[in-house]
PDB file of C-alpha atoms in Angstrom:
ATOM      1  CA  UNK A   1      20.396  -8.874 -29.481  1.00  0.00           C
ATOM      2  CA  UNK A   2      17.862  -8.374 -26.728  1.00  0.00           C
ATOM      3  CA  UNK A   3      18.577  -5.601 -24.273  1.00  0.00           C
ATOM      4  CA  UNK A   4      18.395  -7.921 -21.274  1.00  0.00           C
ATOM      5  CA  UNK A   5      18.737 -11.665 -21.663  1.00  0.00           C
ATOM      6  CA  UNK A   6      18.246 -14.540 -19.291  1.00  0.00           C
ATOM      7  CA  UNK A   7      18.103 -18.276 -19.681  1.00  0.00           C
ATOM      8  CA  UNK A   8      14.437 -19.187 -19.397  1.00  0.00           C
ATOM      9  CA  UNK A   9      15.090 -22.453 -17.641  1.00  0.00           C
ATOM     10  CA  UNK A  10      13.576 -24.197 -15.927  1.00  0.00           C
ATOM     11  CA  UNK A  11      16.524 -24.486 -13.614  1.00  0.00           C
ATOM     12  CA  UNK A  12      16.111 -27.357 -11.210  1.00  0.00           C
ATOM     13  CA  UNK A  13      18.299 -27.763  -8.123  1.00  0.00           C
ATOM     14  CA  UNK A  14      18.040 -29.987  -5.058  1.00  0.00           C
ATOM     15  CA  UNK A  15      17.267 -28.481  -1.694  1.00  0.00           C
ATOM     16  CA  UNK A  16      20.393 -27.128  -0.042  1.00  0.00           C
ATOM     17  CA  UNK A  17      22.279 -26.612  -3.289  1.00  0.00           C
ATOM     18  CA  UNK A  18      23.444 -23.346  -4.839  1.00  0.00           C
ATOM     19  CA  UNK A  19      21.249 -21.952  -7.591  1.00  0.00           C
ATOM     20  CA  UNK A  20      23.027 -19.764 -10.129  1.00  0.00           C
ATOM     21  CA  UNK A  21      21.013 -17.387 -12.285  1.00  0.00           C
ATOM     22  CA  UNK A  22      22.549 -15.363 -15.079  1.00  0.00           C
ATOM     23  CA  UNK A  23      21.707 -12.192 -16.958  1.00  0.00           C
ATOM     24  CA  UNK A  24      23.446 -10.280 -19.736  1.00  0.00           C
ATOM     25  CA  UNK A  25      22.675  -6.770 -20.935  1.00  0.00           C
ATOM     26  CA  UNK A  26      23.478  -4.857 -24.066  1.00  0.00           C
ATOM     27  CA  UNK A  27      23.797  -1.226 -22.913  1.00  0.00           C
ATOM     28  CA  UNK A  28      27.366  -0.755 -21.793  1.00  0.00           C
ATOM     29  CA  UNK A  29      26.377   2.475 -20.041  1.00  0.00           C
ATOM     30  CA  UNK A  30      23.983   0.774 -17.623  1.00  0.00           C
ATOM     31  CA  UNK A  31      24.761   1.609 -14.024  1.00  0.00           C
ATOM     32  CA  UNK A  32      22.251  -0.245 -11.875  1.00  0.00           C
ATOM     33  CA  UNK A  33      20.836  -3.730 -11.928  1.00  0.00           C
ATOM     34  CA  UNK A  34      17.994  -5.388 -10.102  1.00  0.00           C
ATOM     35  CA  UNK A  35      16.928  -8.921  -9.357  1.00  0.00           C
ATOM     36  CA  UNK A  36      13.255  -9.549  -8.704  1.00  0.00           C
ATOM     37  CA  UNK A  37      11.512 -12.705  -7.596  1.00  0.00           C
ATOM     38  CA  UNK A  38       7.995 -13.442  -8.825  1.00  0.00           C
ATOM     39  CA  UNK A  39       5.857 -16.213  -7.473  1.00  0.00           C
ATOM     40  CA  UNK A  40       3.097 -17.517  -9.713  1.00  0.00           C
ATOM     41  CA  UNK A  41       0.100 -15.188  -9.625  1.00  0.00           C
ATOM     42  CA  UNK A  42       1.929 -12.550  -7.588  1.00  0.00           C
ATOM     43  CA  UNK A  43       3.667  -9.305  -8.431  1.00  0.00           C
ATOM     44  CA  UNK A  44       7.477  -9.016  -8.566  1.00  0.00           C
ATOM     45  CA  UNK A  45       9.411  -8.492  -5.352  1.00  0.00           C
ATOM     46  CA  UNK A  46      12.825  -6.813  -5.263  1.00  0.00           C
ATOM     47  CA  UNK A  47      15.424  -9.085  -3.726  1.00  0.00           C
ATOM     48  CA  UNK A  48      18.753  -7.562  -4.771  1.00  0.00           C
ATOM     49  CA  UNK A  49      20.166  -4.451  -6.355  1.00  0.00           C
ATOM     50  CA  UNK A  50      23.763  -3.934  -7.431  1.00  0.00           C
ATOM     51  CA  UNK A  51      25.619  -0.978  -8.863  1.00  0.00           C
ATOM     52  CA  UNK A  52      29.347  -1.691  -8.540  1.00  0.00           C
ATOM     53  CA  UNK A  53      31.531  -4.391  -9.999  1.00  0.00           C
ATOM     54  CA  UNK A  54      32.024  -7.331  -7.715  1.00  0.00           C
ATOM     55  CA  UNK A  55      29.832  -9.173  -5.270  1.00  0.00           C
ATOM     56  CA  UNK A  56      27.048  -8.001  -3.010  1.00  0.00           C
ATOM     57  CA  UNK A  57      25.725 -10.347  -0.371  1.00  0.00           C
ATOM     58  CA  UNK A  58      22.420 -10.276   1.486  1.00  0.00           C
ATOM     59  CA  UNK A  59      21.655 -13.353   3.529  1.00  0.00           C
ATOM     60  CA  UNK A  60      21.533 -16.363   1.228  1.00  0.00           C
ATOM     61  CA  UNK A  61      21.597 -14.165  -1.865  1.00  0.00           C
ATOM     62  CA  UNK A  62      24.692 -12.886  -3.655  1.00  0.00           C
ATOM     63  CA  UNK A  63      24.577 -10.646  -6.697  1.00  0.00           C
ATOM     64  CA  UNK A  64      27.651 -10.483  -8.912  1.00  0.00           C
ATOM     65  CA  UNK A  65      28.294  -7.740 -11.452  1.00  0.00           C
ATOM     66  CA  UNK A  66      30.895  -7.630 -14.191  1.00  0.00           C
ATOM     67  CA  UNK A  67      30.435  -4.490 -16.255  1.00  0.00           C
ATOM     68  CA  UNK A  68      33.266  -5.332 -18.636  1.00  0.00           C
ATOM     69  CA  UNK A  69      31.502  -8.539 -19.607  1.00  0.00           C
ATOM     70  CA  UNK A  70      28.032  -6.939 -19.270  1.00  0.00           C
ATOM     71  CA  UNK A  71      27.006  -9.749 -17.019  1.00  0.00           C
ATOM     72  CA  UNK A  72      25.108  -9.869 -13.739  1.00  0.00           C
ATOM     73  CA  UNK A  73      24.298 -12.999 -11.798  1.00  0.00           C
ATOM     74  CA  UNK A  74      22.381 -14.067  -8.734  1.00  0.00           C
ATOM     75  CA  UNK A  75      23.480 -16.901  -6.485  1.00  0.00           C
ATOM     76  CA  UNK A  76      21.113 -18.455  -4.000  1.00  0.00           C
ATOM     77  CA  UNK A  77      22.878 -20.526  -1.359  1.00  0.00           C
ATOM     78  CA  UNK A  78      21.207 -23.307   0.614  1.00  0.00           C
ATOM     79  CA  UNK A  79      18.270 -23.252  -1.787  1.00  0.00           C
ATOM     80  CA  UNK A  80      14.885 -23.939  -0.237  1.00  0.00           C
ATOM     81  CA  UNK A  81      11.640 -25.114  -1.852  1.00  0.00           C
ATOM     82  CA  UNK A  82      10.229 -21.672  -1.006  1.00  0.00           C
ATOM     83  CA  UNK A  83      12.787 -20.200  -3.418  1.00  0.00           C
ATOM     84  CA  UNK A  84      10.943 -21.858  -6.304  1.00  0.00           C
ATOM     85  CA  UNK A  85       9.808 -18.917  -8.421  1.00  0.00           C
ATOM     86  CA  UNK A  86      10.668 -16.951 -11.526  1.00  0.00           C
ATOM     87  CA  UNK A  87      13.663 -14.653 -11.152  1.00  0.00           C
ATOM     88  CA  UNK A  88      13.688 -11.509 -13.240  1.00  0.00           C
ATOM     89  CA  UNK A  89      16.673  -9.372 -14.121  1.00  0.00           C
ATOM     90  CA  UNK A  90      15.889  -5.685 -14.725  1.00  0.00           C
ATOM     91  CA  UNK A  91      18.011  -2.761 -15.911  1.00  0.00           C
ATOM     92  CA  UNK A  92      16.866   0.889 -15.920  1.00  0.00           C
ATOM     93  CA  UNK A  93      17.022   2.609 -19.276  1.00  0.00           C
ATOM     94  CA  UNK A  94      17.296   6.270 -20.087  1.00  0.00           C
ATOM     95  CA  UNK A  95      18.064   9.271 -17.964  1.00  0.00           C
ATOM     96  CA  UNK A  96      16.569  10.837 -14.887  1.00  0.00           C
ATOM     97  CA  UNK A  97      15.268   9.501 -11.629  1.00  0.00           C
ATOM     98  CA  UNK A  98      12.310   7.548 -13.002  1.00  0.00           C
ATOM     99  CA  UNK A  99      13.658   5.517 -15.819  1.00  0.00           C
ATOM    100  CA  UNK A 100      11.682   2.586 -17.111  1.00  0.00           C
ATOM    101  CA  UNK A 101      12.992  -0.887 -16.443  1.00  0.00           C
ATOM    102  CA  UNK A 102      14.043  -3.218 -19.217  1.00  0.00           C
ATOM    103  CA  UNK A 103      13.253  -6.770 -18.206  1.00  0.00           C
ATOM    104  CA  UNK A 104      14.680 -10.120 -19.019  1.00  0.00           C
ATOM    105  CA  UNK A 105      12.145 -12.851 -19.699  1.00  0.00           C
ATOM    106  CA  UNK A 106      12.927 -14.467 -16.375  1.00  0.00           C
ATOM    107  CA  UNK A 107      14.406 -17.770 -15.254  1.00  0.00           C
ATOM    108  CA  UNK A 108      12.123 -20.305 -13.662  1.00  0.00           C
ATOM    109  CA  UNK A 109      13.743 -21.976 -10.646  1.00  0.00           C
ATOM    110  CA  UNK A 110      12.497 -25.181  -9.089  1.00  0.00           C
ATOM    111  CA  UNK A 111      14.042 -26.321  -5.804  1.00  0.00           C
ATOM    112  CA  UNK A 112      13.315 -29.968  -5.194  1.00  0.00           C
ATOM    113  CA  UNK A 113      12.932 -31.253  -1.619  1.00  0.00           C
TER     114      UNK A 113
ATOM    115  CA  UNK B   1       9.735   0.041   3.488  1.00  0.00           C
ATOM    116  CA  UNK B   2       8.063   1.845   0.631  1.00  0.00           C
ATOM    117  CA  UNK B   3       4.637   0.453  -0.180  1.00  0.00           C
ATOM    118  CA  UNK B   4       2.435   0.773  -3.228  1.00  0.00           C
ATOM    119  CA  UNK B   5      -1.134  -0.221  -2.415  1.00  0.00           C
ATOM    120  CA  UNK B   6      -3.132  -1.519  -5.360  1.00  0.00           C
ATOM    121  CA  UNK B   7      -6.900  -2.111  -5.459  1.00  0.00           C
ATOM    122  CA  UNK B   8      -8.854  -4.105  -6.264  1.00  0.00           C
ATOM    123  CA  UNK B   9      -6.840  -7.304  -6.135  1.00  0.00           C
ATOM    124  CA  UNK B  10      -9.357  -9.162  -8.220  1.00  0.00           C
ATOM    125  CA  UNK B  11     -12.264  -8.041 -10.374  1.00  0.00           C
ATOM    126  CA  UNK B  12     -14.692  -9.748 -12.673  1.00  0.00           C
ATOM    127  CA  UNK B  13     -16.658  -7.562 -15.062  1.00  0.00           C
ATOM    128  CA  UNK B  14     -18.986  -7.975 -17.987  1.00  0.00           C
ATOM    129  CA  UNK B  15     -17.817  -7.340 -21.498  1.00  0.00           C
ATOM    130  CA  UNK B  16     -18.353  -3.711 -22.483  1.00  0.00           C
ATOM    131  CA  UNK B  17     -18.050  -2.260 -19.014  1.00  0.00           C
ATOM    132  CA  UNK B  18     -15.193  -0.213 -17.599  1.00  0.00           C
ATOM    133  CA  UNK B  19     -12.955  -1.066 -14.684  1.00  0.00           C
ATOM    134  CA  UNK B  20     -10.814   1.295 -12.619  1.00  0.00           C
ATOM    135  CA  UNK B  21      -7.647   0.155 -10.868  1.00  0.00           C
ATOM    136  CA  UNK B  22      -6.068   2.365  -8.206  1.00  0.00           C
ATOM    137  CA  UNK B  23      -2.492   2.523  -7.018  1.00  0.00           C
ATOM    138  CA  UNK B  24      -1.478   4.590  -4.027  1.00  0.00           C
ATOM    139  CA  UNK B  25       1.994   5.230  -2.716  1.00  0.00           C
ATOM    140  CA  UNK B  26       1.556   5.021   1.043  1.00  0.00           C
ATOM    141  CA  UNK B  27       4.757   6.454   2.456  1.00  0.00           C
ATOM    142  CA  UNK B  28       6.401   8.276  -0.392  1.00  0.00           C
ATOM    143  CA  UNK B  29       5.513  10.568  -3.245  1.00  0.00           C
ATOM    144  CA  UNK B  30       5.355   8.831  -6.586  1.00  0.00           C
ATOM    145  CA  UNK B  31       5.933  11.386  -9.297  1.00  0.00           C
ATOM    146  CA  UNK B  32       5.972   8.547 -11.796  1.00  0.00           C
ATOM    147  CA  UNK B  33       3.957   5.339 -11.875  1.00  0.00           C
ATOM    148  CA  UNK B  34       4.586   2.493 -14.271  1.00  0.00           C
ATOM    149  CA  UNK B  35       1.697   0.305 -15.402  1.00  0.00           C
ATOM    150  CA  UNK B  36       2.317  -3.255 -16.521  1.00  0.00           C
ATOM    151  CA  UNK B  37       0.230  -6.084 -17.887  1.00  0.00           C
ATOM    152  CA  UNK B  38       1.143  -9.734 -17.631  1.00  0.00           C
ATOM    153  CA  UNK B  39      -0.558 -12.665 -19.322  1.00  0.00           C
ATOM    154  CA  UNK B  40      -0.251 -16.151 -17.800  1.00  0.00           C
ATOM    155  CA  UNK B  41       3.251 -17.563 -18.043  1.00  0.00           C
ATOM    156  CA  UNK B  42       4.389 -14.516 -19.990  1.00  0.00           C
ATOM    157  CA  UNK B  43       6.780 -11.741 -19.119  1.00  0.00           C
ATOM    158  CA  UNK B  44       5.877  -8.324 -17.780  1.00  0.00           C
ATOM    159  CA  UNK B  45       4.861  -5.856 -20.457  1.00  0.00           C
ATOM    160  CA  UNK B  46       5.099  -2.154 -19.748  1.00  0.00           C
ATOM    161  CA  UNK B  47       1.924  -0.475 -20.901  1.00  0.00           C
ATOM    162  CA  UNK B  48       2.469   3.128 -19.945  1.00  0.00           C
ATOM    163  CA  UNK B  49       4.294   5.552 -17.707  1.00  0.00           C
ATOM    164  CA  UNK B  50       2.226   8.120 -15.855  1.00  0.00           C
ATOM    165  CA  UNK B  51       3.621  11.342 -14.481  1.00  0.00           C
ATOM    166  CA  UNK B  52       1.872  13.454 -11.877  1.00  0.00           C
ATOM    167  CA  UNK B  53       0.068  16.352 -13.458  1.00  0.00           C
ATOM    168  CA  UNK B  54       0.791  15.454 -17.064  1.00  0.00           C
ATOM    169  CA  UNK B  55      -0.295  13.043 -19.745  1.00  0.00           C
ATOM    170  CA  UNK B  56       0.830   9.454 -19.627  1.00  0.00           C
ATOM    171  CA  UNK B  57       3.333   8.058 -22.080  1.00  0.00           C
ATOM    172  CA  UNK B  58       2.089   4.881 -23.708  1.00  0.00           C
ATOM    173  CA  UNK B  59       4.238   2.100 -25.104  1.00  0.00           C
ATOM    174  CA  UNK B  60       3.933   1.230 -28.741  1.00  0.00           C
ATOM    175  CA  UNK B  61       0.830  -0.795 -29.495  1.00  0.00           C
ATOM    176  CA  UNK B  62      -1.051   0.181 -26.335  1.00  0.00           C
ATOM    177  CA  UNK B  63      -4.344   1.968 -27.022  1.00  0.00           C
ATOM    178  CA  UNK B  64      -4.427   5.143 -24.977  1.00  0.00           C
ATOM    179  CA  UNK B  65      -8.178   5.562 -25.436  1.00  0.00           C
ATOM    180  CA  UNK B  66      -8.791   2.117 -24.072  1.00  0.00           C
ATOM    181  CA  UNK B  67      -6.412   2.273 -21.140  1.00  0.00           C
ATOM    182  CA  UNK B  68      -6.989   5.622 -19.498  1.00  0.00           C
ATOM    183  CA  UNK B  69      -4.393   6.683 -16.992  1.00  0.00           C
ATOM    184  CA  UNK B  70      -4.803   9.488 -14.496  1.00  0.00           C
ATOM    185  CA  UNK B  71      -2.078  10.634 -12.124  1.00  0.00           C
ATOM    186  CA  UNK B  72      -3.720  13.580 -10.430  1.00  0.00           C
ATOM    187  CA  UNK B  73      -1.708  13.564  -7.234  1.00  0.00           C
ATOM    188  CA  UNK B  74       1.708  12.499  -5.987  1.00  0.00           C
ATOM    189  CA  UNK B  75       0.213   9.504  -4.202  1.00  0.00           C
ATOM    190  CA  UNK B  76      -2.490   8.249  -6.552  1.00  0.00           C
ATOM    191  CA  UNK B  77      -2.481   6.897 -10.077  1.00  0.00           C
ATOM    192  CA  UNK B  78      -5.403   5.129 -11.714  1.00  0.00           C
ATOM    193  CA  UNK B  79      -5.773   2.901 -14.741  1.00  0.00           C
ATOM    194  CA  UNK B  80      -9.221   2.561 -16.292  1.00  0.00           C
ATOM    195  CA  UNK B  81      -9.842  -0.225 -18.755  1.00  0.00           C
ATOM    196  CA  UNK B  82     -12.683   1.083 -20.890  1.00  0.00           C
ATOM    197  CA  UNK B  83     -15.163  -1.089 -22.773  1.00  0.00           C
ATOM    198  CA  UNK B  84     -13.410  -4.185 -21.529  1.00  0.00           C
ATOM    199  CA  UNK B  85     -13.377  -7.341 -23.622  1.00  0.00           C
ATOM    200  CA  UNK B  86     -12.337 -10.881 -22.749  1.00  0.00           C
ATOM    201  CA  UNK B  87      -8.949 -10.347 -24.394  1.00  0.00           C
ATOM    202  CA  UNK B  88      -8.273  -7.628 -21.800  1.00  0.00           C
ATOM    203  CA  UNK B  89      -8.354 -10.265 -19.082  1.00  0.00           C
ATOM    204  CA  UNK B  90      -4.905 -10.139 -17.546  1.00  0.00           C
ATOM    205  CA  UNK B  91      -2.853  -9.311 -14.464  1.00  0.00           C
ATOM    206  CA  UNK B  92      -2.303  -5.557 -14.169  1.00  0.00           C
ATOM    207  CA  UNK B  93       0.482  -4.283 -11.930  1.00  0.00           C
ATOM    208  CA  UNK B  94       1.651  -0.802 -11.018  1.00  0.00           C
ATOM    209  CA  UNK B  95       5.139   0.162  -9.905  1.00  0.00           C
ATOM    210  CA  UNK B  96       6.946   3.219  -8.627  1.00  0.00           C
ATOM    211  CA  UNK B  97      10.445   4.180  -7.582  1.00  0.00           C
ATOM    212  CA  UNK B  98      10.419   5.430  -3.984  1.00  0.00           C
ATOM    213  CA  UNK B  99      13.984   6.612  -3.907  1.00  0.00           C
ATOM    214  CA  UNK B 100      14.698   7.859  -7.371  1.00  0.00           C
ATOM    215  CA  UNK B 101      18.024   7.326  -9.032  1.00  0.00           C
ATOM    216  CA  UNK B 102      19.291   3.812  -8.657  1.00  0.00           C
ATOM    217  CA  UNK B 103      16.907   2.555  -6.008  1.00  0.00           C
ATOM    218  CA  UNK B 104      14.782  -0.482  -6.695  1.00  0.00           C
ATOM    219  CA  UNK B 105      11.222  -0.120  -7.871  1.00  0.00           C
ATOM    220  CA  UNK B 106       8.320  -1.144  -5.660  1.00  0.00           C
ATOM    221  CA  UNK B 107       5.346  -2.998  -7.079  1.00  0.00           C
ATOM    222  CA  UNK B 108       1.705  -3.041  -6.154  1.00  0.00           C
ATOM    223  CA  UNK B 109       0.192  -6.428  -5.413  1.00  0.00           C
ATOM    224  CA  UNK B 110      -1.518  -6.556  -8.790  1.00  0.00           C
ATOM    225  CA  UNK B 111      -5.090  -6.732 -10.070  1.00  0.00           C
ATOM    226  CA  UNK B 112      -6.431  -9.867 -11.684  1.00  0.00           C
ATOM    227  CA  UNK B 113      -9.001  -8.739 -14.243  1.00  0.00           C
ATOM    228  CA  UNK B 114     -11.410 -11.237 -15.746  1.00  0.00           C
ATOM    229  CA  UNK B 115     -13.820 -10.023 -18.418  1.00  0.00           C
ATOM    230  CA  UNK B 116     -16.757 -12.339 -19.063  1.00  0.00           C
TER     231      UNK B 116
END
């Protein structure tokens, strides 16, 4: 089992719809979770972080965490063509303040006008 | 917000030459810098972790003599690709954690290296 898993996609949604991106992780002791967006040819950009069970909302983005199921998701409401990118789930591993991130392979999202 | 400035953004070099990539933390002290490589349409691959004032820790399979990392100050880390070959052509990205603990990691804008 991979440490962090995501569906590779591509996930295609029409403009205005809700895009749902999923991520599972294997380390039950993980405490923090990050969602990054990466446009083609660009570096990753942090869009959401979540640490507690439940939902966390920021604008059109909602992160959902379920530690019992080892599952974290990202919902994008009112999807726009500019949301078309690869979304990466990342989980810090190890101890200390500068732990390395374990990455999922990313889900490619295409929002169709 | 916390910014990691990475230069150059794009470089083309001849095979056999060396290339240095710089990453500076502009408004925070980066005790640790992570260096990644990414091939087209592939996932991020962590190459090494550099710590200020000490030797870098390289991931398995990464040649430390080829990818020299220096982290001489709390705001500057450099990656030098020595004796570059066409197979080293890739997108190199640095990253640091401005807040420590559970805060998100900030990325540099990346360096597109092409070896001809």
